[in-house]
Amino acid sequence: MCGIFGYVGKRTDAGVIAIDGLKNLEYRGYDSWGIACKDGKTLDVKKDIGPIGDIQSDQFGGKACSLSIAHTRWATHGGVTQRNAHPHLCEDGTIAVVHNGIVENYLELRRDLKAKGHTFQSETDTEVIPHLIEEELKKTGDFAEAVRTACLHFDGRYAILALHTESNMLVAARTGSPLIIGVDRQQNGIDGYFIASDIPAFMKHTRVVQYLDDGEMVSTDGKTITFQDIKTGDKRPKREIAITWNVEQAQKGDYEHFMLKEIMDQKESVARAVNQDEGEIRTIAEAIRRAKGTFLVACGTAAKACMAAEYFFSVVAEHHVNVAPASEFKLFHHFLKPDSLLIVVSQSGETADVLEAMRVARDKGSKVLAIVNVEGSTIDREADYTLLINAGPERAVPSTKALTGQLAILLLIAYALAERLKEGRTLLLETTSSLNDMLNPRFVERLETLAEKIQSEEDLYIIGKSWNYPMALESAIKIQEVSYVHAEGFAAGELKHGPIALIEEGTPCIVLTGNDEALQDILSNAQELKARGAMIIGIGPKKFDVFDEWIKVPEAGTAQAILNIIPIQVLAYFLAVKRGKNPDMPRNLAKSVTVK
Ligand code: M6R
C-alpha cells in the first residue's frame, strides 16, 4: 500500500520532516517516491524511482518550509517511472496531490479535463485529481470545498492528500485507505498538524492522533482543523486519542531487520495477547455458543490463524465454526443470519477484503467481533466488539508476532467455550515461558546454520496435521514471501494424493509435529517422503529416526502451533538474508493490503 505524509504548521523544516516521515513508511514497500515542499510561493518537487536511500535534508527540503506532502508509491496505473511518481500537480502548479487507491473513472475524467485545456505529464489515474480540484476551485475559490466537490466525481476507494500553496492548506479525504492526523500541540497551543497513512510516520513528533473515517475529509492550515462529511459537507466532531505504544517499540533497536526484532518481540507479545479480560473472553465465548453460525474470516497469515482456530474449537470445545478467506467470504453470504457471528482477524485492521466481509455481515444484521492489532484502525472502529492483540507495532511485511498473538487469543476463547478458561490461560502462560527459553542465541544460530545448508534449494515442502496443517501453510507463506524460495505446505495425509510426485533425492521437507494423536500418522507420512529421497527436517518436541535434522521445540499440547511456527519464522528470515533479500520489504508486497 502506498504511503502518504503531509505537514502544515509552525515548524520550518517541513522538508526534513517529510523525508523522515517517508522513511518511517518504507516498511510498507514501494517502487518510487516523491516530496513537494512549499518554497516561497511555488512548489519544490523531487521524485525518483527506487529506494529513498541517502537523500539528505540539505539536498532537498533543507530550506525553510512549513508545508509539505510526500508519498511512497506502489505502481498500479502507469509503470514505475519518475513521471508517474507522486505528487502530481495541477496546470498552474499551485495544487499538489498524493493518492492511495484507484480512481476507477479516471479515463473519462481525463478526457473531459483535456477538453478543457488541461495537459497531463503522467500515465497515472492520480493526475486527474489536482486538475479536477483546480477546475472546482475556479467556481468557489475555497480550497477545502474544491477538494470536496472534486471527490464527488471519483469512483473507487481512495485516500488523497492535497496541498495548496495559495491558501497554505492541506486537505485530505478518504473512502477506503486509512489516514490519520497527528496533532502537534506544544505549550502555547497548536503548532501544526501531520496527516499520514500510518502513525510511525509522525510518531517522533506527537502521539496524539485523530482518525479520519470512511467518507470523511479534513482540512487544516496548521492552526485550525475541520472535519467534514464528503457527501454533504456537514461538519463532524472528532476525538483526540493518545497512542499507548512508544517510539522504541516501533523502531529496530539493535536488530538489522524489523522481522528479526519482531520475531524476538514474541518473548513478550504472546503474554500480552493472553492477558485479556476474563469477563470479556467469557462473554465472547457465550456469544459464539449462542450464535447461529460463527464465521472466522481473514487474509494471508491471519487466515492461517483462523484455520488453526477451527481445530482449537473442535478439539478443545467440540464446537463447529466456519472458516473462509476474506476474499471468498462474500460467496457464503446466504448462510449469514441476524444471529450469526462474524469473527475477523487482522494485524493492520485495514485489509480491504476483511472490511468487505464485515460489510457483507452487517448487511445481514450479523454482529462482528474483531481480533486486531492496530487500535483505532478501520476494522477496530467498524466492529461491534474488538479484542486487541497487543503485539505492538509490526512493521516488517511478513507477519510474525501478530500471528502468535492471534493464535493465543483464539485458543483462549476455545478454552472459555469449553468452560476451562483457567486451564487455557495457564497453558498459554506456560507456553509463553517456553517460548522465552526457546528463543535463545543457540536456537537462532542453529536455524541460521540450517538456512545456510538449504539456501540454494529451489523447492521446499512443509507438512503438518491438525493445527500443524495451517501452520504448514503459514510456513510456506513465510518462506515464499521473504526468501522467494518455492515453498508449499500440505496436509500430511494429502501427500499420497498428488504432491509426493514432486519429491526427488535430497528435496528438503519440513515436518511439523506435536506430542498428540496426529503424531503416528505424520511420522508415517514422513517415512513416505524419506523413502522417495526427501531430506526430512523435523520440528517438534521429540526426536525420531526419520528426521535428518531436528529442531527441538518445547512441548505445548494444544498450543503447539504457537511454538512450532517460531523456528520457521527464524529459518525464513535467515533464508532471505543469506539469499541477499530484504525480509522487511519483500518485492510485490505491501504491509497492509487496502485494495481488493
Ligand atoms: O493486516 P492483516 O493481518 O489483515 O493482513 C493480512 C495479510 O495481508 C497478511 O497476513 C500477509 O499475508 C502477510 N504478508 C503475511 O506475512
mmCIF file with all atom_site columns, N, CA, C and O in Angstrom, residues 262-271 274 400-401 403-405 407-408 427-441 443-444 552-556 559-567 569-570:
data_model
loop_
_atom_site.group_PDB
_atom_site.id
_atom_site.type_symbol
_atom_site.label_atom_id
_atom_site.label_alt_id
_atom_site.label_comp_id
_atom_site.label_asym_id
_atom_site.label_entity_id
_atom_site.label_seq_id
_atom_site.pdbx_PDB_ins_code
_atom_site.Cartn_x
_atom_site.Cartn_y
_atom_site.Cartn_z
_atom_site.occupancy
_atom_site.B_iso_or_equiv
_atom_site.pdbx_formal_charge
_atom_site.auth_seq_id
_atom_site.auth_comp_id
_atom_site.auth_asym_id
_atom_site.auth_atom_id
_atom_site.pdbx_PDB_model_num
ATOM 1   N N  . GLU A 1 262 ? 10.948 -8.389  15.468 1.00 0.00 ? 262 GLU A N  1
ATOM 2   C CA . GLU A 1 262 ? 9.555  -8.735  15.782 1.00 0.00 ? 262 GLU A CA 1
ATOM 3   C C  . GLU A 1 262 ? 9.406  -10.213 16.160 1.00 0.00 ? 262 GLU A C  1
ATOM 4   O O  . GLU A 1 262 ? 8.552  -10.574 16.970 1.00 0.00 ? 262 GLU A O  1
ATOM 5   N N  . ILE A 1 263 ? 10.272 -11.065 15.576 1.00 0.00 ? 263 ILE A N  1
ATOM 6   C CA . ILE A 1 263 ? 10.281 -12.476 15.999 1.00 0.00 ? 263 ILE A CA 1
ATOM 7   C C  . ILE A 1 263 ? 10.677 -12.529 17.478 1.00 0.00 ? 263 ILE A C  1
ATOM 8   O O  . ILE A 1 263 ? 10.062 -13.214 18.290 1.00 0.00 ? 263 ILE A O  1
ATOM 9   N N  . MET A 1 264 ? 11.704 -11.767 17.829 1.00 0.00 ? 264 MET A N  1
ATOM 10  C CA . MET A 1 264 ? 12.181 -11.752 19.220 1.00 0.00 ? 264 MET A CA 1
ATOM 11  C C  . MET A 1 264 ? 11.161 -11.116 20.169 1.00 0.00 ? 264 MET A C  1
ATOM 12  O O  . MET A 1 264 ? 11.063 -11.507 21.329 1.00 0.00 ? 264 MET A O  1
ATOM 13  N N  . ASP A 1 265 ? 10.411 -10.138 19.658 1.00 0.00 ? 265 ASP A N  1
ATOM 14  C CA . ASP A 1 265 ? 9.373  -9.490  20.485 1.00 0.00 ? 265 ASP A CA 1
ATOM 15  C C  . ASP A 1 265 ? 8.378  -10.502 21.040 1.00 0.00 ? 265 ASP A C  1
ATOM 16  O O  . ASP A 1 265 ? 7.677  -10.231 22.020 1.00 0.00 ? 265 ASP A O  1
ATOM 17  N N  . GLN A 1 266 ? 8.287  -11.671 20.366 1.00 0.00 ? 266 GLN A N  1
ATOM 18  C CA . GLN A 1 266 ? 7.286  -12.651 20.784 1.00 0.00 ? 266 GLN A CA 1
ATOM 19  C C  . GLN A 1 266 ? 7.517  -13.158 22.207 1.00 0.00 ? 266 GLN A C  1
ATOM 20  O O  . GLN A 1 266 ? 6.622  -13.709 22.831 1.00 0.00 ? 266 GLN A O  1
ATOM 21  N N  . LYS A 1 267 ? 8.744  -12.940 22.703 1.00 0.00 ? 267 LYS A N  1
ATOM 22  C CA . LYS A 1 267 ? 9.014  -13.321 24.099 1.00 0.00 ? 267 LYS A CA 1
ATOM 23  C C  . LYS A 1 267 ? 8.043  -12.607 25.036 1.00 0.00 ? 267 LYS A C  1
ATOM 24  O O  . LYS A 1 267 ? 7.735  -13.111 26.106 1.00 0.00 ? 267 LYS A O  1
ATOM 25  N N  . GLU A 1 268 ? 7.630  -11.400 24.645 1.00 0.00 ? 268 GLU A N  1
ATOM 26  C CA . GLU A 1 268 ? 6.679  -10.655 25.498 1.00 0.00 ? 268 GLU A CA 1
ATOM 27  C C  . GLU A 1 268 ? 5.290  -10.518 24.871 1.00 0.00 ? 268 GLU A C  1
ATOM 28  O O  . GLU A 1 268 ? 4.292  -10.467 25.576 1.00 0.00 ? 268 GLU A O  1
ATOM 29  N N  . SER A 1 269 ? 5.243  -10.474 23.540 1.00 0.00 ? 269 SER A N  1
ATOM 30  C CA . SER A 1 269 ? 3.967  -10.104 22.913 1.00 0.00 ? 269 SER A CA 1
ATOM 31  C C  . SER A 1 269 ? 2.882  -11.175 23.093 1.00 0.00 ? 269 SER A C  1
ATOM 32  O O  . SER A 1 269 ? 1.704  -10.847 23.207 1.00 0.00 ? 269 SER A O  1
ATOM 33  N N  . VAL A 1 270 ? 3.285  -12.451 23.124 1.00 0.00 ? 270 VAL A N  1
ATOM 34  C CA . VAL A 1 270 ? 2.267  -13.504 23.266 1.00 0.00 ? 270 VAL A CA 1
ATOM 35  C C  . VAL A 1 270 ? 1.623  -13.405 24.656 1.00 0.00 ? 270 VAL A C  1
ATOM 36  O O  . VAL A 1 270 ? 0.401  -13.513 24.800 1.00 0.00 ? 270 VAL A O  1
ATOM 37  N N  . ALA A 1 271 ? 2.460  -13.115 25.647 1.00 0.00 ? 271 ALA A N  1
ATOM 38  C CA . ALA A 1 271 ? 1.912  -12.971 27.008 1.00 0.00 ? 271 ALA A CA 1
ATOM 39  C C  . ALA A 1 271 ? 0.942  -11.792 27.055 1.00 0.00 ? 271 ALA A C  1
ATOM 40  O O  . ALA A 1 271 ? -0.097 -11.864 27.723 1.00 0.00 ? 271 ALA A O  1
ATOM 41  N N  . VAL A 1 274 ? -2.340 -12.889 25.647 1.00 0.00 ? 274 VAL A N  1
ATOM 42  C CA . VAL A 1 274 ? -3.068 -13.788 26.558 1.00 0.00 ? 274 VAL A CA 1
ATOM 43  C C  . VAL A 1 274 ? -3.742 -12.993 27.685 1.00 0.00 ? 274 VAL A C  1
ATOM 44  O O  . VAL A 1 274 ? -4.793 -13.371 28.198 1.00 0.00 ? 274 VAL A O  1
ATOM 45  N N  . THR A 1 400 ? 4.607  -11.839 11.953 1.00 0.00 ? 400 THR A N  1
ATOM 46  C CA . THR A 1 400 ? 5.171  -12.852 12.852 1.00 0.00 ? 400 THR A CA 1
ATOM 47  C C  . THR A 1 400 ? 4.502  -12.777 14.227 1.00 0.00 ? 400 THR A C  1
ATOM 48  O O  . THR A 1 400 ? 3.705  -13.633 14.591 1.00 0.00 ? 400 THR A O  1
ATOM 49  N N  . LYS A 1 401 ? 4.788  -11.685 14.947 1.00 0.00 ? 401 LYS A N  1
ATOM 50  C CA . LYS A 1 401 ? 4.267  -11.616 16.323 1.00 0.00 ? 401 LYS A CA 1
ATOM 51  C C  . LYS A 1 401 ? 2.757  -11.425 16.355 1.00 0.00 ? 401 LYS A C  1
ATOM 52  O O  . LYS A 1 401 ? 2.109  -11.820 17.316 1.00 0.00 ? 401 LYS A O  1
ATOM 53  N N  . LEU A 1 403 ? 0.706  -12.982 14.414 1.00 0.00 ? 403 LEU A N  1
ATOM 54  C CA . LEU A 1 403 ? 0.149  -14.334 14.256 1.00 0.00 ? 403 LEU A CA 1
ATOM 55  C C  . LEU A 1 403 ? 0.107  -15.084 15.589 1.00 0.00 ? 403 LEU A C  1
ATOM 56  O O  . LEU A 1 403 ? -0.934 -15.652 15.956 1.00 0.00 ? 403 LEU A O  1
ATOM 57  N N  . THR A 1 404 ? 1.215  -15.092 16.318 1.00 0.00 ? 404 THR A N  1
ATOM 58  C CA . THR A 1 404 ? 1.221  -15.884 17.554 1.00 0.00 ? 404 THR A CA 1
ATOM 59  C C  . THR A 1 404 ? 0.248  -15.287 18.577 1.00 0.00 ? 404 THR A C  1
ATOM 60  O O  . THR A 1 404 ? -0.377 -16.024 19.342 1.00 0.00 ? 404 THR A O  1
ATOM 61  N N  . GLY A 1 405 ? 0.079  -13.962 18.539 1.00 0.00 ? 405 GLY A N  1
ATOM 62  C CA . GLY A 1 405 ? -0.923 -13.328 19.403 1.00 0.00 ? 405 GLY A CA 1
ATOM 63  C C  . GLY A 1 405 ? -2.329 -13.758 19.006 1.00 0.00 ? 405 GLY A C  1
ATOM 64  O O  . GLY A 1 405 ? -3.177 -14.052 19.860 1.00 0.00 ? 405 GLY A O  1
ATOM 65  N N  . LEU A 1 407 ? -3.187 -16.538 17.469 1.00 0.00 ? 407 LEU A N  1
ATOM 66  C CA . LEU A 1 407 ? -3.371 -17.953 17.850 1.00 0.00 ? 407 LEU A CA 1
ATOM 67  C C  . LEU A 1 407 ? -3.682 -18.049 19.343 1.00 0.00 ? 407 LEU A C  1
ATOM 68  O O  . LEU A 1 407 ? -4.583 -18.795 19.750 1.00 0.00 ? 407 LEU A O  1
ATOM 69  N N  . ALA A 1 408 ? -2.946 -17.280 20.152 1.00 0.00 ? 408 ALA A N  1
ATOM 70  C CA . ALA A 1 408 ? -3.139 -17.349 21.608 1.00 0.00 ? 408 ALA A CA 1
ATOM 71  C C  . ALA A 1 408 ? -4.556 -16.918 21.981 1.00 0.00 ? 408 ALA A C  1
ATOM 72  O O  . ALA A 1 408 ? -5.227 -17.581 22.790 1.00 0.00 ? 408 ALA A O  1
ATOM 73  N N  . LEU A 1 427 ? -2.056 -22.823 30.458 1.00 0.00 ? 427 LEU A N  1
ATOM 74  C CA . LEU A 1 427 ? -1.307 -23.456 29.366 1.00 0.00 ? 427 LEU A CA 1
ATOM 75  C C  . LEU A 1 427 ? -0.600 -22.388 28.523 1.00 0.00 ? 427 LEU A C  1
ATOM 76  O O  . LEU A 1 427 ? 0.580  -22.514 28.180 1.00 0.00 ? 427 LEU A O  1
ATOM 77  N N  . LEU A 1 428 ? -1.333 -21.321 28.205 1.00 0.00 ? 428 LEU A N  1
ATOM 78  C CA . LEU A 1 428 ? -0.765 -20.293 27.333 1.00 0.00 ? 428 LEU A CA 1
ATOM 79  C C  . LEU A 1 428 ? 0.368  -19.538 28.033 1.00 0.00 ? 428 LEU A C  1
ATOM 80  O O  . LEU A 1 428 ? 1.361  -19.184 27.398 1.00 0.00 ? 428 LEU A O  1
ATOM 81  N N  . LEU A 1 429 ? 0.219  -19.336 29.336 1.00 0.00 ? 429 LEU A N  1
ATOM 82  C CA . LEU A 1 429 ? 1.301  -18.642 30.040 1.00 0.00 ? 429 LEU A CA 1
ATOM 83  C C  . LEU A 1 429 ? 2.544  -19.529 30.121 1.00 0.00 ? 429 LEU A C  1
ATOM 84  O O  . LEU A 1 429 ? 3.670  -19.060 29.968 1.00 0.00 ? 429 LEU A O  1
ATOM 85  N N  . GLU A 1 430 ? 2.319  -20.842 30.299 1.00 0.00 ? 430 GLU A N  1
ATOM 86  C CA . GLU A 1 430 ? 3.466  -21.770 30.279 1.00 0.00 ? 430 GLU A CA 1
ATOM 87  C C  . GLU A 1 430 ? 4.120  -21.761 28.893 1.00 0.00 ? 430 GLU A C  1
ATOM 88  O O  . GLU A 1 430 ? 5.340  -21.818 28.767 1.00 0.00 ? 430 GLU A O  1
ATOM 89  N N  . THR A 1 431 ? 3.270  -21.692 27.880 1.00 0.00 ? 431 THR A N  1
ATOM 90  C CA . THR A 1 431 ? 3.795  -21.685 26.505 1.00 0.00 ? 431 THR A CA 1
ATOM 91  C C  . THR A 1 431 ? 4.649  -20.435 26.267 1.00 0.00 ? 431 THR A C  1
ATOM 92  O O  . THR A 1 431 ? 5.697  -20.497 25.616 1.00 0.00 ? 431 THR A O  1
ATOM 93  N N  . THR A 1 432 ? 4.203  -19.283 26.798 1.00 0.00 ? 432 THR A N  1
ATOM 94  C CA . THR A 1 432 ? 4.990  -18.063 26.586 1.00 0.00 ? 432 THR A CA 1
ATOM 95  C C  . THR A 1 432 ? 6.325  -18.177 27.321 1.00 0.00 ? 432 THR A C  1
ATOM 96  O O  . THR A 1 432 ? 7.347  -17.695 26.833 1.00 0.00 ? 432 THR A O  1
ATOM 97  N N  . SER A 1 433 ? 6.302  -18.856 28.440 1.00 0.00 ? 433 SER A N  1
ATOM 98  C CA . SER A 1 433 ? 7.569  -19.003 29.153 1.00 0.00 ? 433 SER A CA 1
ATOM 99  C C  . SER A 1 433 ? 8.498  -19.961 28.386 1.00 0.00 ? 433 SER A C  1
ATOM 100 O O  . SER A 1 433 ? 9.706  -19.717 28.264 1.00 0.00 ? 433 SER A O  1
ATOM 101 N N  . SER A 1 434 ? 7.943  -21.025 27.770 1.00 0.00 ? 434 SER A N  1
ATOM 102 C CA . SER A 1 434 ? 8.760  -21.920 26.927 1.00 0.00 ? 434 SER A CA 1
ATOM 103 C C  . SER A 1 434 ? 9.313  -21.165 25.736 1.00 0.00 ? 434 SER A C  1
ATOM 104 O O  . SER A 1 434 ? 10.448 -21.368 25.313 1.00 0.00 ? 434 SER A O  1
ATOM 105 N N  . LEU A 1 435 ? 8.465  -20.291 25.194 1.00 0.00 ? 435 LEU A N  1
ATOM 106 C CA . LEU A 1 435 ? 8.863  -19.503 24.018 1.00 0.00 ? 435 LEU A CA 1
ATOM 107 C C  . LEU A 1 435 ? 10.077 -18.634 24.370 1.00 0.00 ? 435 LEU A C  1
ATOM 108 O O  . LEU A 1 435 ? 11.034 -18.505 23.595 1.00 0.00 ? 435 LEU A O  1
ATOM 109 N N  . ASN A 1 436 ? 10.002 -18.081 25.553 1.00 0.00 ? 436 ASN A N  1
ATOM 110 C CA . ASN A 1 436 ? 11.088 -17.242 26.048 1.00 0.00 ? 436 ASN A CA 1
ATOM 111 C C  . ASN A 1 436 ? 12.403 -18.019 26.123 1.00 0.00 ? 436 ASN A C  1
ATOM 112 O O  . ASN A 1 436 ? 13.444 -17.544 25.684 1.00 0.00 ? 436 ASN A O  1
ATOM 113 N N  . ASP A 1 437 ? 12.315 -19.236 26.666 1.00 0.00 ? 437 ASP A N  1
ATOM 114 C CA . ASP A 1 437 ? 13.531 -20.068 26.769 1.00 0.00 ? 437 ASP A CA 1
ATOM 115 C C  . ASP A 1 437 ? 14.024 -20.478 25.389 1.00 0.00 ? 437 ASP A C  1
ATOM 116 O O  . ASP A 1 437 ? 15.216 -20.510 25.119 1.00 0.00 ? 437 ASP A O  1
ATOM 117 N N  . MET A 1 438 ? 13.060 -20.813 24.532 1.00 0.00 ? 438 MET A N  1
ATOM 118 C CA . MET A 1 438 ? 13.419 -21.366 23.223 1.00 0.00 ? 438 MET A CA 1
ATOM 119 C C  . MET A 1 438 ? 14.171 -20.359 22.358 1.00 0.00 ? 438 MET A C  1
ATOM 120 O O  . MET A 1 438 ? 15.123 -20.697 21.665 1.00 0.00 ? 438 MET A O  1
ATOM 121 N N  . LEU A 1 439 ? 13.721 -19.088 22.401 1.00 0.00 ? 439 LEU A N  1
ATOM 122 C CA . LEU A 1 439 ? 14.310 -18.080 21.512 1.00 0.00 ? 439 LEU A CA 1
ATOM 123 C C  . LEU A 1 439 ? 15.662 -17.579 22.042 1.00 0.00 ? 439 LEU A C  1
ATOM 124 O O  . LEU A 1 439 ? 15.884 -16.390 22.199 1.00 0.00 ? 439 LEU A O  1
ATOM 125 N N  . ASN A 1 440 ? 16.558 -18.529 22.300 1.00 0.00 ? 440 ASN A N  1
ATOM 126 C CA . ASN A 1 440 ? 17.878 -18.146 22.826 1.00 0.00 ? 440 ASN A CA 1
ATOM 127 C C  . ASN A 1 440 ? 18.894 -18.101 21.681 1.00 0.00 ? 440 ASN A C  1
ATOM 128 O O  . ASN A 1 440 ? 18.624 -18.598 20.580 1.00 0.00 ? 440 ASN A O  1
ATOM 129 N N  . PRO A 1 441 ? 20.068 -17.526 21.890 1.00 0.00 ? 441 PRO A N  1
ATOM 130 C CA . PRO A 1 441 ? 21.046 -17.382 20.801 1.00 0.00 ? 441 PRO A CA 1
ATOM 131 C C  . PRO A 1 441 ? 21.424 -18.713 20.148 1.00 0.00 ? 441 PRO A C  1
ATOM 132 O O  . PRO A 1 441 ? 21.647 -18.775 18.934 1.00 0.00 ? 441 PRO A O  1
ATOM 133 N N  . PHE A 1 443 ? 19.553 -21.385 19.738 1.00 0.00 ? 443 PHE A N  1
ATOM 134 C CA . PHE A 1 443 ? 18.432 -21.800 18.886 1.00 0.00 ? 443 PHE A CA 1
ATOM 135 C C  . PHE A 1 443 ? 18.479 -21.017 17.557 1.00 0.00 ? 443 PHE A C  1
ATOM 136 O O  . PHE A 1 443 ? 18.362 -21.580 16.464 1.00 0.00 ? 443 PHE A O  1
ATOM 137 N N  . VAL A 1 444 ? 18.704 -19.714 17.678 1.00 0.00 ? 444 VAL A N  1
ATOM 138 C CA . VAL A 1 444 ? 18.738 -18.853 16.488 1.00 0.00 ? 444 VAL A CA 1
ATOM 139 C C  . VAL A 1 444 ? 19.915 -19.258 15.591 1.00 0.00 ? 444 VAL A C  1
ATOM 140 O O  . VAL A 1 444 ? 19.781 -19.379 14.369 1.00 0.00 ? 444 VAL A O  1
ATOM 141 N N  . LYS A 1 552 ? 14.445 -28.758 17.917 1.00 0.00 ? 552 LYS A N  1
ATOM 142 C CA . LYS A 1 552 ? 13.681 -29.062 19.136 1.00 0.00 ? 552 LYS A CA 1
ATOM 143 C C  . LYS A 1 552 ? 12.830 -27.864 19.555 1.00 0.00 ? 552 LYS A C  1
ATOM 144 O O  . LYS A 1 552 ? 13.314 -26.730 19.634 1.00 0.00 ? 552 LYS A O  1
ATOM 145 N N  . VAL A 1 553 ? 11.564 -28.172 19.806 1.00 0.00 ? 553 VAL A N  1
ATOM 146 C CA . VAL A 1 553 ? 10.622 -27.152 20.254 1.00 0.00 ? 553 VAL A CA 1
ATOM 147 C C  . VAL A 1 553 ? 9.964  -27.704 21.520 1.00 0.00 ? 553 VAL A C  1
ATOM 148 O O  . VAL A 1 553 ? 9.624  -28.889 21.559 1.00 0.00 ? 553 VAL A O  1
ATOM 149 N N  . PRO A 1 554 ? 9.808  -26.905 22.558 1.00 0.00 ? 554 PRO A N  1
ATOM 150 C CA . PRO A 1 554 ? 9.193  -27.447 23.775 1.00 0.00 ? 554 PRO A CA 1
ATOM 151 C C  . PRO A 1 554 ? 7.782  -27.985 23.530 1.00 0.00 ? 554 PRO A C  1
ATOM 152 O O  . PRO A 1 554 ? 7.103  -27.535 22.602 1.00 0.00 ? 554 PRO A O  1
ATOM 153 N N  . GLU A 1 555 ? 7.361  -28.892 24.368 1.00 0.00 ? 555 GLU A N  1
ATOM 154 C CA . GLU A 1 555 ? 6.023  -29.456 24.223 1.00 0.00 ? 555 GLU A CA 1
ATOM 155 C C  . GLU A 1 555 ? 5.001  -28.449 24.756 1.00 0.00 ? 555 GLU A C  1
ATOM 156 O O  . GLU A 1 555 ? 5.224  -27.827 25.803 1.00 0.00 ? 555 GLU A O  1
ATOM 157 N N  . ALA A 1 556 ? 3.894  -28.275 24.015 1.00 0.00 ? 556 ALA A N  1
ATOM 158 C CA . ALA A 1 556 ? 2.917  -27.257 24.437 1.00 0.00 ? 556 ALA A CA 1
ATOM 159 C C  . ALA A 1 556 ? 1.475  -27.727 24.286 1.00 0.00 ? 556 ALA A C  1
ATOM 160 O O  . ALA A 1 556 ? 0.550  -26.904 24.314 1.00 0.00 ? 556 ALA A O  1
ATOM 161 N N  . ALA A 1 559 ? -1.348 -25.869 22.435 1.00 0.00 ? 559 ALA A N  1
ATOM 162 C CA . ALA A 1 559 ? -0.732 -24.598 21.998 1.00 0.00 ? 559 ALA A CA 1
ATOM 163 C C  . ALA A 1 559 ? 0.521  -24.844 21.151 1.00 0.00 ? 559 ALA A C  1
ATOM 164 O O  . ALA A 1 559 ? 1.286  -23.910 20.885 1.00 0.00 ? 559 ALA A O  1
ATOM 165 N N  . GLN A 1 560 ? 0.714  -26.099 20.701 1.00 0.00 ? 560 GLN A N  1
ATOM 166 C CA . GLN A 1 560 ? 1.938  -26.431 19.968 1.00 0.00 ? 560 GLN A CA 1
ATOM 167 C C  . GLN A 1 560 ? 2.151  -25.566 18.715 1.00 0.00 ? 560 GLN A C  1
ATOM 168 O O  . GLN A 1 560 ? 3.275  -25.231 18.358 1.00 0.00 ? 560 GLN A O  1
ATOM 169 N N  . ALA A 1 561 ? 1.037  -25.198 18.064 1.00 0.00 ? 561 ALA A N  1
ATOM 170 C CA . ALA A 1 561 ? 1.158  -24.408 16.831 1.00 0.00 ? 561 ALA A CA 1
ATOM 171 C C  . ALA A 1 561 ? 1.929  -23.115 17.087 1.00 0.00 ? 561 ALA A C  1
ATOM 172 O O  . ALA A 1 561 ? 2.715  -22.666 16.242 1.00 0.00 ? 561 ALA A O  1
ATOM 173 N N  . ILE A 1 562 ? 1.706  -22.524 18.257 1.00 0.00 ? 562 ILE A N  1
ATOM 174 C CA . ILE A 1 562 ? 2.355  -21.240 18.578 1.00 0.00 ? 562 ILE A CA 1
ATOM 175 C C  . ILE A 1 562 ? 3.874  -21.407 18.610 1.00 0.00 ? 562 ILE A C  1
ATOM 176 O O  . ILE A 1 562 ? 4.620  -20.554 18.126 1.00 0.00 ? 562 ILE A O  1
ATOM 177 N N  . LEU A 1 563 ? 4.329  -22.539 19.156 1.00 0.00 ? 563 LEU A N  1
ATOM 178 C CA . LEU A 1 563 ? 5.777  -22.742 19.244 1.00 0.00 ? 563 LEU A CA 1
ATOM 179 C C  . LEU A 1 563 ? 6.353  -23.269 17.933 1.00 0.00 ? 563 LEU A C  1
ATOM 180 O O  . LEU A 1 563 ? 7.464  -22.908 17.550 1.00 0.00 ? 563 LEU A O  1
ATOM 181 N N  . ASN A 1 564 ? 5.605  -24.124 17.240 1.00 0.00 ? 564 ASN A N  1
ATOM 182 C CA . ASN A 1 564 ? 6.161  -24.735 16.024 1.00 0.00 ? 564 ASN A CA 1
ATOM 183 C C  . ASN A 1 564 ? 6.423  -23.722 14.909 1.00 0.00 ? 564 ASN A C  1
ATOM 184 O O  . ASN A 1 564 ? 7.299  -23.928 14.083 1.00 0.00 ? 564 ASN A O  1
ATOM 185 N N  . ILE A 1 565 ? 5.677  -22.629 14.912 1.00 0.00 ? 565 ILE A N  1
ATOM 186 C CA . ILE A 1 565 ? 5.845  -21.672 13.814 1.00 0.00 ? 565 ILE A CA 1
ATOM 187 C C  . ILE A 1 565 ? 7.085  -20.787 14.032 1.00 0.00 ? 565 ILE A C  1
ATOM 188 O O  . ILE A 1 565 ? 7.628  -20.214 13.089 1.00 0.00 ? 565 ILE A O  1
ATOM 189 N N  . ILE A 1 566 ? 7.563  -20.715 15.269 1.00 0.00 ? 566 ILE A N  1
ATOM 190 C CA . ILE A 1 566 ? 8.689  -19.807 15.574 1.00 0.00 ? 566 ILE A CA 1
ATOM 191 C C  . ILE A 1 566 ? 9.961  -20.200 14.794 1.00 0.00 ? 566 ILE A C  1
ATOM 192 O O  . ILE A 1 566 ? 10.583 -19.348 14.156 1.00 0.00 ? 566 ILE A O  1
ATOM 193 N N  . PRO A 1 567 ? 10.394 -21.489 14.843 1.00 0.00 ? 567 PRO A N  1
ATOM 194 C CA . PRO A 1 567 ? 11.615 -21.822 14.081 1.00 0.00 ? 567 PRO A CA 1
ATOM 195 C C  . PRO A 1 567 ? 11.462 -21.551 12.582 1.00 0.00 ? 567 PRO A C  1
ATOM 196 O O  . PRO A 1 567 ? 12.430 -21.198 11.919 1.00 0.00 ? 567 PRO A O  1
ATOM 197 N N  . GLN A 1 569 ? 9.746  -19.087 11.294 1.00 0.00 ? 569 GLN A N  1
ATOM 198 C CA . GLN A 1 569 ? 9.945  -17.634 11.108 1.00 0.00 ? 569 GLN A CA 1
ATOM 199 C C  . GLN A 1 569 ? 11.439 -17.313 11.077 1.00 0.00 ? 569 GLN A C  1
ATOM 200 O O  . GLN A 1 569 ? 11.909 -16.556 10.216 1.00 0.00 ? 569 GLN A O  1
ATOM 201 N N  . VAL A 1 570 ? 12.185 -17.923 12.005 1.00 0.00 ? 570 VAL A N  1
ATOM 202 C CA . VAL A 1 570 ? 13.631 -17.636 12.072 1.00 0.00 ? 570 VAL A CA 1
ATOM 203 C C  . VAL A 1 570 ? 14.320 -18.190 10.816 1.00 0.00 ? 570 VAL A C  1
ATOM 204 O O  . VAL A 1 570 ? 15.175 -17.531 10.205 1.00 0.00 ? 570 VAL A O  1
#
